[in-house]
Coordinates of C-alpha atoms and ligand atoms in Angstrom, one line a residue:
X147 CA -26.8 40.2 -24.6
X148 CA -25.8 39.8 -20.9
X149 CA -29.5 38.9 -20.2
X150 CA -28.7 36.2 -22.0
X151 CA -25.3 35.7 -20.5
X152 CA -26.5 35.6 -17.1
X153 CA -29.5 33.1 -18.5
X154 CA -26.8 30.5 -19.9
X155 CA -24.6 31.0 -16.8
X156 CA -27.8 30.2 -14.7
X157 CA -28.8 27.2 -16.8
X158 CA -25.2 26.2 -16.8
X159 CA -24.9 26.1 -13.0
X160 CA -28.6 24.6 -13.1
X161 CA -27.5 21.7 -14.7
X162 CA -24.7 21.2 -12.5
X163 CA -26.9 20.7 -9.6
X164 CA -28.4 18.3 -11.8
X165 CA -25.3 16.2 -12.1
X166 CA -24.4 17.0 -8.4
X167 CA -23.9 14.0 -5.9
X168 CA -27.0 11.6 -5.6
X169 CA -28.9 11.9 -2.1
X170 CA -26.0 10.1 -0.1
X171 CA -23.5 12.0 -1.6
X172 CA -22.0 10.1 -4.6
X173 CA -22.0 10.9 -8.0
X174 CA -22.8 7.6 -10.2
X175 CA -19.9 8.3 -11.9
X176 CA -17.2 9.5 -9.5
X177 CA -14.2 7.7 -9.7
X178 CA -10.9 7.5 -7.7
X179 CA -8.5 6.7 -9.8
X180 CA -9.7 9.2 -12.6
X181 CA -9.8 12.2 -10.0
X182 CA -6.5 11.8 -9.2
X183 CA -5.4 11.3 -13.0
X184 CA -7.1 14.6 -12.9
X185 CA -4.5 16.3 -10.7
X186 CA -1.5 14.6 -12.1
X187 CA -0.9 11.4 -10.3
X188 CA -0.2 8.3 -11.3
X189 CA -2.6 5.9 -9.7
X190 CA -5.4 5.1 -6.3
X191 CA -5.3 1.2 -5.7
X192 CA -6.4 -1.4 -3.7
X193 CA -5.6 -4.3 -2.0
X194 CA -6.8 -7.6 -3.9
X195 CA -7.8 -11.0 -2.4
X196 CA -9.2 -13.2 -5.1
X197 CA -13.0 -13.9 -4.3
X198 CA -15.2 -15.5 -6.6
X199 CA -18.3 -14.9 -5.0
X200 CA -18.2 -11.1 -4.5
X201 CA -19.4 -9.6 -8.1
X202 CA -19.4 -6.4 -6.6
X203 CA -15.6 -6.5 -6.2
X204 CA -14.9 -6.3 -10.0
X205 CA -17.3 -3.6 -10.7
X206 CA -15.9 -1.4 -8.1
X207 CA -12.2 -2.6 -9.1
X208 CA -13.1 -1.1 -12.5
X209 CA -14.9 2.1 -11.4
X210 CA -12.7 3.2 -8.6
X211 CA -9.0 1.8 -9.1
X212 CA -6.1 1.9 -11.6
X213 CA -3.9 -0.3 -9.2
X214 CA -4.3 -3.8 -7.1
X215 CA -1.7 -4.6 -4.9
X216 CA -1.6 -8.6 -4.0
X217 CA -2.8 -9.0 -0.6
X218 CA -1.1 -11.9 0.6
X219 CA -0.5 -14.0 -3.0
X220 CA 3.5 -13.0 -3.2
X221 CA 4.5 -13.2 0.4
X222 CA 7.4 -15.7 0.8
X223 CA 5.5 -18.6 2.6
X224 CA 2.9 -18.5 -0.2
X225 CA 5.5 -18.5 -3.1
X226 CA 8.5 -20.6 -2.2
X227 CA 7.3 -22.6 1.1
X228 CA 10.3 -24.9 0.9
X229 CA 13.8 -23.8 -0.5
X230 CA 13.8 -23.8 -4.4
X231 CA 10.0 -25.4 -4.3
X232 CA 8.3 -22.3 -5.9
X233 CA 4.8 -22.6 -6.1
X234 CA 3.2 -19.3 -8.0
X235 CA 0.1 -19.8 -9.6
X236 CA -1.8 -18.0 -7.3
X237 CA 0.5 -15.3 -7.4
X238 CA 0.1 -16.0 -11.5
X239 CA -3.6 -15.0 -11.1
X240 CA -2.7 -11.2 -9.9
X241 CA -0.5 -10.6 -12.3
X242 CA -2.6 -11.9 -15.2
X243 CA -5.7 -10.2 -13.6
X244 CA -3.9 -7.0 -13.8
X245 CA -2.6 -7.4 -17.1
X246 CA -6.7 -8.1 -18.0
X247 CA -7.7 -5.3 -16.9
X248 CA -4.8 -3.1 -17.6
X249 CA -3.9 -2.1 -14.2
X250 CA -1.0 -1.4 -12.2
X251 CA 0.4 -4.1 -9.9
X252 CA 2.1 -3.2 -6.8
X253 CA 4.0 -6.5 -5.9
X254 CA 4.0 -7.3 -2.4
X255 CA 6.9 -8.5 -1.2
X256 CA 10.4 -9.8 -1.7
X257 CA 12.0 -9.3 1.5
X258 CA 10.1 -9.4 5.0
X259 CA 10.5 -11.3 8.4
X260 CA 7.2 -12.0 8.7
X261 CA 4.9 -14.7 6.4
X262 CA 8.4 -16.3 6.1
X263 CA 8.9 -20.0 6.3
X264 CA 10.8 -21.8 9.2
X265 CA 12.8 -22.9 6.8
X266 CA 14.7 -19.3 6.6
X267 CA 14.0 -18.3 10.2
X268 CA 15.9 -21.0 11.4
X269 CA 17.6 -22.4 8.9
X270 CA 20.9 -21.5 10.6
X271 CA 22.0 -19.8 7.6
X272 CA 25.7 -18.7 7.0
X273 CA 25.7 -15.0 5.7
X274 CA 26.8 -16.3 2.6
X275 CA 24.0 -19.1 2.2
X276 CA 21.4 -16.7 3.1
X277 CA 22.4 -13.9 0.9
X278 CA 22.1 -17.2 -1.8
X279 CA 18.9 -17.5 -0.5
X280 CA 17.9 -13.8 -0.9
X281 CA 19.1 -14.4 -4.4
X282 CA 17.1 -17.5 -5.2
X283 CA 13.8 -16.0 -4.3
X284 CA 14.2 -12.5 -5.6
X285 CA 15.7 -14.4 -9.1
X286 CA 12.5 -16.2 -9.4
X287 CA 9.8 -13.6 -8.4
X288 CA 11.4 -10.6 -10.1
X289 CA 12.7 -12.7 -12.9
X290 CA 9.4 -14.1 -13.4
X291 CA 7.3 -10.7 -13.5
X292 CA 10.1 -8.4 -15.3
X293 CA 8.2 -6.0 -17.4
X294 CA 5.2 -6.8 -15.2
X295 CA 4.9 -4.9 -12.1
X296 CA 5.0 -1.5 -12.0
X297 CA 6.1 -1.2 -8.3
X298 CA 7.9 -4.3 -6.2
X299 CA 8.0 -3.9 -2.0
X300 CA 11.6 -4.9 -1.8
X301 CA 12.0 -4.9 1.6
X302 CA 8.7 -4.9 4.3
X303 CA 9.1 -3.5 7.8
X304 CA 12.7 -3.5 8.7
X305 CA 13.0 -0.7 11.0
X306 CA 11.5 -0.7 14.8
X307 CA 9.2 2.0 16.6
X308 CA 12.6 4.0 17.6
X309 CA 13.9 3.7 13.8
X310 CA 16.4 1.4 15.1
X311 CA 16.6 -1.9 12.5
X312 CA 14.4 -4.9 13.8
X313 CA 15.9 -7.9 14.8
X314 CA 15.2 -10.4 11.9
X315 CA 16.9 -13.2 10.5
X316 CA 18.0 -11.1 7.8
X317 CA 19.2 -8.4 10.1
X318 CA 21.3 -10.6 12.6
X319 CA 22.9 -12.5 9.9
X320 CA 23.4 -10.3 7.4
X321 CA 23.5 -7.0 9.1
X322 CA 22.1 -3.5 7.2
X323 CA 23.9 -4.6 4.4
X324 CA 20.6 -7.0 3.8
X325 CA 18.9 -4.1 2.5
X326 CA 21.3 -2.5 0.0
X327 CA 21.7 -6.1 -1.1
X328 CA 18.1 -7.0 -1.5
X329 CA 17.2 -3.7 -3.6
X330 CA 20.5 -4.6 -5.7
X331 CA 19.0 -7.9 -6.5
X332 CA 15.1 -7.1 -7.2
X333 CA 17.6 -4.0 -9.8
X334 CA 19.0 -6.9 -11.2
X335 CA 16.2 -9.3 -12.0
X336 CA 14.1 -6.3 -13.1
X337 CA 15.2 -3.1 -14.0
X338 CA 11.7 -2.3 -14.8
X339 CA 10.2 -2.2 -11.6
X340 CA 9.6 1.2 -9.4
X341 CA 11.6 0.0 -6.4
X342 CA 10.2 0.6 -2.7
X343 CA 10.7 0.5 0.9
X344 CA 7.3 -0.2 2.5
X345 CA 6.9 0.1 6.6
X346 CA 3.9 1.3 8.7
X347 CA 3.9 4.4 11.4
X348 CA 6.3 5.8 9.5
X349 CA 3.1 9.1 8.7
X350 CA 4.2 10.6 12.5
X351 CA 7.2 11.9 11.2
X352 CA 9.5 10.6 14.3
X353 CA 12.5 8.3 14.8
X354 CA 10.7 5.7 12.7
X355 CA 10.7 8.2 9.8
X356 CA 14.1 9.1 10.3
X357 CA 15.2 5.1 10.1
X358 CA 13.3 5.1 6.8
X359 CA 15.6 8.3 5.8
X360 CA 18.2 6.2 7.1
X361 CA 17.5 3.5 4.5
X362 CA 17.1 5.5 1.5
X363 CA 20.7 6.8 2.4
X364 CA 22.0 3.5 3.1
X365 CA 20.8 2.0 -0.2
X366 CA 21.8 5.4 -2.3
X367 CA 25.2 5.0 -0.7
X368 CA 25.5 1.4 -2.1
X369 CA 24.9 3.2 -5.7
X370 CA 21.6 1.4 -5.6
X371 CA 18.3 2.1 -7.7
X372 CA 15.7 2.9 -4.9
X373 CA 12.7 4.7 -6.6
X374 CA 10.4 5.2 -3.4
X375 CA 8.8 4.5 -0.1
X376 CA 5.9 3.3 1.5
X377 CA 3.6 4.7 4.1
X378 CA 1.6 2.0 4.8
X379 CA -1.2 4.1 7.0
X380 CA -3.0 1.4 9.0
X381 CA -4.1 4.2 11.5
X382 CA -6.6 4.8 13.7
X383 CA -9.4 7.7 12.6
X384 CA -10.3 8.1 16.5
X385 CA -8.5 7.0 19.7
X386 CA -8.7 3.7 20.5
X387 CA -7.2 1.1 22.4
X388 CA -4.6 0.5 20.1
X389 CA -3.9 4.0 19.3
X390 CA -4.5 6.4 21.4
X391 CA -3.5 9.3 19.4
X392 CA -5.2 9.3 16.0
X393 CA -4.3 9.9 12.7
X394 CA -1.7 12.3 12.8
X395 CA -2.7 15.9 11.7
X396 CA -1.8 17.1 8.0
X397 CA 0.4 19.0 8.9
X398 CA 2.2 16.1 10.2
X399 CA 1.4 13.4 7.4
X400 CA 2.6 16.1 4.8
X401 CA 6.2 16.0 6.7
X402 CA 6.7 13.1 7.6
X403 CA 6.1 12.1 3.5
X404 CA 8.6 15.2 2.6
X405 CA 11.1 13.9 5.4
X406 CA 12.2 10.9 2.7
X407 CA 10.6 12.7 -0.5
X408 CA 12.7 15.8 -0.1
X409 CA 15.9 12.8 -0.8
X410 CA 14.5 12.2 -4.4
X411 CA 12.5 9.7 -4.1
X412 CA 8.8 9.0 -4.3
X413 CA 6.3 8.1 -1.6
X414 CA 3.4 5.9 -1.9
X415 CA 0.5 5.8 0.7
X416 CA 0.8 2.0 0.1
X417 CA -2.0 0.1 2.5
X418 CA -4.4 2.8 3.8
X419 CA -7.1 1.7 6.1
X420 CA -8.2 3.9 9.2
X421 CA -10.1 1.9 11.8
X422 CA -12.2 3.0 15.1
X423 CA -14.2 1.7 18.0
X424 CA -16.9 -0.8 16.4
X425 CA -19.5 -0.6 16.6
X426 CA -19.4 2.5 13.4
X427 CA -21.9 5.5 14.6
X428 CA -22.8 8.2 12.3
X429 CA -20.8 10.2 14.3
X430 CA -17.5 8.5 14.0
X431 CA -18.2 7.5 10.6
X432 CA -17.7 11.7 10.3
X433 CA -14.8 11.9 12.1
X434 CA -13.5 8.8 9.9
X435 CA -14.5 10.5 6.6
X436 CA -12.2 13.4 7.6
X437 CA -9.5 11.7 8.6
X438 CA -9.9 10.2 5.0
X439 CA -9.7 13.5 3.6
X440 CA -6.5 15.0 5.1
X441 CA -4.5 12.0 4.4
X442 CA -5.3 12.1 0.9
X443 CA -4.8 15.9 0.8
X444 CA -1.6 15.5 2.3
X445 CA -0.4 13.1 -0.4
X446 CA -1.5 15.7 -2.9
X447 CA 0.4 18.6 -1.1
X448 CA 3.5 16.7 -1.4
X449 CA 5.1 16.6 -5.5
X450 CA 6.0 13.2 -4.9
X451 CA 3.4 11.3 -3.9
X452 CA 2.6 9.6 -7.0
X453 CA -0.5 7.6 -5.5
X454 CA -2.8 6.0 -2.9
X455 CA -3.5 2.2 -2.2
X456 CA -6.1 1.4 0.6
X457 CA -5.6 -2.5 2.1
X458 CA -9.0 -3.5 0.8
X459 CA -12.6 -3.1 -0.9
X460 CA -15.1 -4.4 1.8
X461 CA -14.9 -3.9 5.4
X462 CA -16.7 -7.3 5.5
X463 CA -13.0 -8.6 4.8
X464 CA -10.6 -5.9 6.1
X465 CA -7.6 -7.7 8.4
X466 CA -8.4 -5.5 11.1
X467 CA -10.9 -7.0 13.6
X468 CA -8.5 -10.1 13.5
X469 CA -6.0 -8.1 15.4
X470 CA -7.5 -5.3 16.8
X471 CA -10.0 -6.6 19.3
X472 CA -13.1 -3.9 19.3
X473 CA -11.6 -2.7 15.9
X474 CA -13.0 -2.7 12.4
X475 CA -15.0 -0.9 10.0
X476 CA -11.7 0.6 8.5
X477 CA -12.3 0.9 5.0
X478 CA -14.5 2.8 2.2
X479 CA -17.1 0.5 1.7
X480 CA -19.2 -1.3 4.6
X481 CA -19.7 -4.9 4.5
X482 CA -22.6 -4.8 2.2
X483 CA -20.4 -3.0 -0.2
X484 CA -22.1 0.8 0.4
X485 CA -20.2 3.5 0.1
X486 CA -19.2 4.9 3.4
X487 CA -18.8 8.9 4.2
X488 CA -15.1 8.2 4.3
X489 CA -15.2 7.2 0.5
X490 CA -16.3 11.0 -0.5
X491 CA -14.0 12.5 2.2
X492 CA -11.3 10.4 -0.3
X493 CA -12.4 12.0 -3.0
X494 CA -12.8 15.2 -1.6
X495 CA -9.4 14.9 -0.5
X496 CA -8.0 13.7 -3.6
X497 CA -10.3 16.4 -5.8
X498 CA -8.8 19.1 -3.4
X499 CA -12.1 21.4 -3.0
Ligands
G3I592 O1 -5.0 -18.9 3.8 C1 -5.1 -19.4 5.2 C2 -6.2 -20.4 5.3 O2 -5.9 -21.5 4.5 C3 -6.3 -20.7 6.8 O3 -7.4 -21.6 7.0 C4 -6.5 -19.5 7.6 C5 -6.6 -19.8 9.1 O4 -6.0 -18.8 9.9 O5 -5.4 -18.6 7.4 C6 -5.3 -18.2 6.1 O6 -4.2 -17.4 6.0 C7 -4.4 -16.1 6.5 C8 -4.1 -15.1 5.4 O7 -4.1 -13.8 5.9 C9 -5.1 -15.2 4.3 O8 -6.4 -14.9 4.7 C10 -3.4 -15.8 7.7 O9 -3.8 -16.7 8.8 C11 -3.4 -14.4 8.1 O10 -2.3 -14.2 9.0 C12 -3.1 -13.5 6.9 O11 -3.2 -12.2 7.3 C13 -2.6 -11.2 6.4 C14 -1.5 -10.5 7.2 O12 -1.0 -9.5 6.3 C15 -0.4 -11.5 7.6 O13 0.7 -10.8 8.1 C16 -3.7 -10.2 6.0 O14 -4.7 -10.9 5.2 C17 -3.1 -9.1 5.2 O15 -4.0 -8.1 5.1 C18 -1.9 -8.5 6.0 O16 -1.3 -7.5 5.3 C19 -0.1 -6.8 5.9 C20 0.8 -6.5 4.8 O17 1.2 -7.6 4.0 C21 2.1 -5.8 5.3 N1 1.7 -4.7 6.2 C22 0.8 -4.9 7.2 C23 -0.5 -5.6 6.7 C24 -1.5 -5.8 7.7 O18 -1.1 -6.7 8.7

């Protein structure tokens, strides 16, 4: 009897080295999104640009990802590029491919100083006319989608370095009130939608984090619905010009998502990408794979971390080299759409062992 016991235990752990990772290190079947079903959370997304001639975008979309946030199709220049001329069919697309393939949509975004038309900037707005204007937009984008998206980005990068509130047309004309306002509005037009504050480097838990604590008071103290924030994490996995600290420790990242958590809402790692020195070496493709790891272990040592979106499939298309100068390879596939280490640090992240 426990001959045979230790034979089926044997044959049992036989045939999980079987099924064990292929030579690189992937499973066939791994998948994101349905690890991190596995411990409880809600969903791992990407961010989606539109490209017909990629057929490996789909397939990994449907392998990998529960959620698709809309890279650049909702931002206010692409959506309403003069006042009440709304053009959203492309916005249309993202919605309807999520509804297709019964994803999540993280709408991306209602209020932001940046990607916004002259004609707001400097419109010479009264505070009135531009809280109109506010109310215009957010009427026909929320309005439009009710029901539809599961998350909306209300209001995109408000705060400075020092967690003071950047100087924006919003800002100067309206004052903080912009922001209780804005969330009021996307409440309004849909009372579906998970509502979020989304900013970057807010994952070092300093004077940045604290303005985003700031805001979740502020809004609360309006009697506003806000259901979460955003930690963008466009960091660096090594030093680099750019950054010469890297990605913050997990000690750190697991604070700094507790520091607004711990005020009831949730927290979303909303646009993850961690970039280096290019060109990639196997050596900082390691360092990148870890750095991978502990951000998704922080997010699953914090209750309220509900998910994971990383700005991108392909580092063939990432926004970093654009900006960054000597930057790139950021993402979790390479440009010829291989699995990187840094995908199964993810995983192992998100699995937990
Ligand atoms: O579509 C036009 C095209 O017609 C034109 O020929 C071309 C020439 O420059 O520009 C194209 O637009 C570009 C657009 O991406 C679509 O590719 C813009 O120039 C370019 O500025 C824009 O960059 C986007 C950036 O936001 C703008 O701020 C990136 O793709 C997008 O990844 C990035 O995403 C932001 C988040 O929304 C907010 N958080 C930071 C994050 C990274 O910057």
């Amino acid at each position: 009897m426990l001959f045979s016991t230790l034979v089926a235990s044997a044959l049992a752990l036989a045939s999980t080295a079987a099924a064990a990772p292929s030579p690189q290190g992937y499973g066939k079947s791994d998948s994101l999104y349905k690890a991190m079903r596995s411990r409880g959370r809600s969903f791992i997304g990407t961010a989606l640009t539109i490209r017909d001639n990629e057929p490996a975008e789909p397939k990994i979309i449907k392998q990998d990802f529960n959620s698709i946030t809309p890279e650049n199709a909702q931002k206010w220049e692409s959506t309403e590029p003069s006042r009440g001329n709304f053009t959203l069919a492309d916005s249309d697309r993202y919605v309807q491919y999520a509804k297709n393939n019964g994803l999540q949509i993280h709408c991306h975004n209602l209020v932001w100083h940046s990607q916004l038309p002259a004609w707001v900037t400097d419109g010479k707005f009264d505070n009135r006319t531009l809280i109109q204007v506010m109310e215009e937009h957010i009427k026909v984008l929320a309005g439009r989608y009710r029901g539809q998206c599961t998350r909306w980005d209300v209001v995109n990068e408000a705060l400075n370095e020092d967690g003071t509130y950047r100087e924006s047309v919003w800002y100067n004309t309206i004052g903080e009130a912009y922001l209780p306002i804005a969330f009021r509005l996307a409440a309004k037009y849909d009372k579906h939608a998970e509502l979020f504050y989304n900013d970057y480097n807010l994952e070092y838990n300093n004077a940045k984090t604290e303005g985003a604590k700031r805001i979740v008071k502020l809004i609360k103290s309006y009697g506003v619905k806000i259901n979460g924030v955003g930690y963008q994490a466009h960091l660096a996995s090594e030093a680099t010009p750019t950054a010469p600290g890297a990605a913050p420790d997990q000690k750190t990242l697991e604070a700094a998502l507790r520091a607004t958590a711990d005020l009831g809402v949730d927290v979303v790692y909303t646009e993850i990408d961690l970039r280096m020195n290019t060109p990639a070496t196997p050596e900082k493709l390691a360092v990148q794979a870890a750095a991978y790891e502990r951000v998704a272990k922080s997010c699953l040592a914090v209750k309220r971390c509900i998910g994971m979106t990383v700005w991108g499939i392909s580092d063939k298309y990432s926004w970093i080299p654009g900006v960054f100068a000597g930057e790139g390879a950021a993402l979790i596939w390479d440009e010829n759409y291989n699995k990187k280490p840094a995908y199964k640090g993810f995983l192992k992240g998100i699995v937990g062992r």
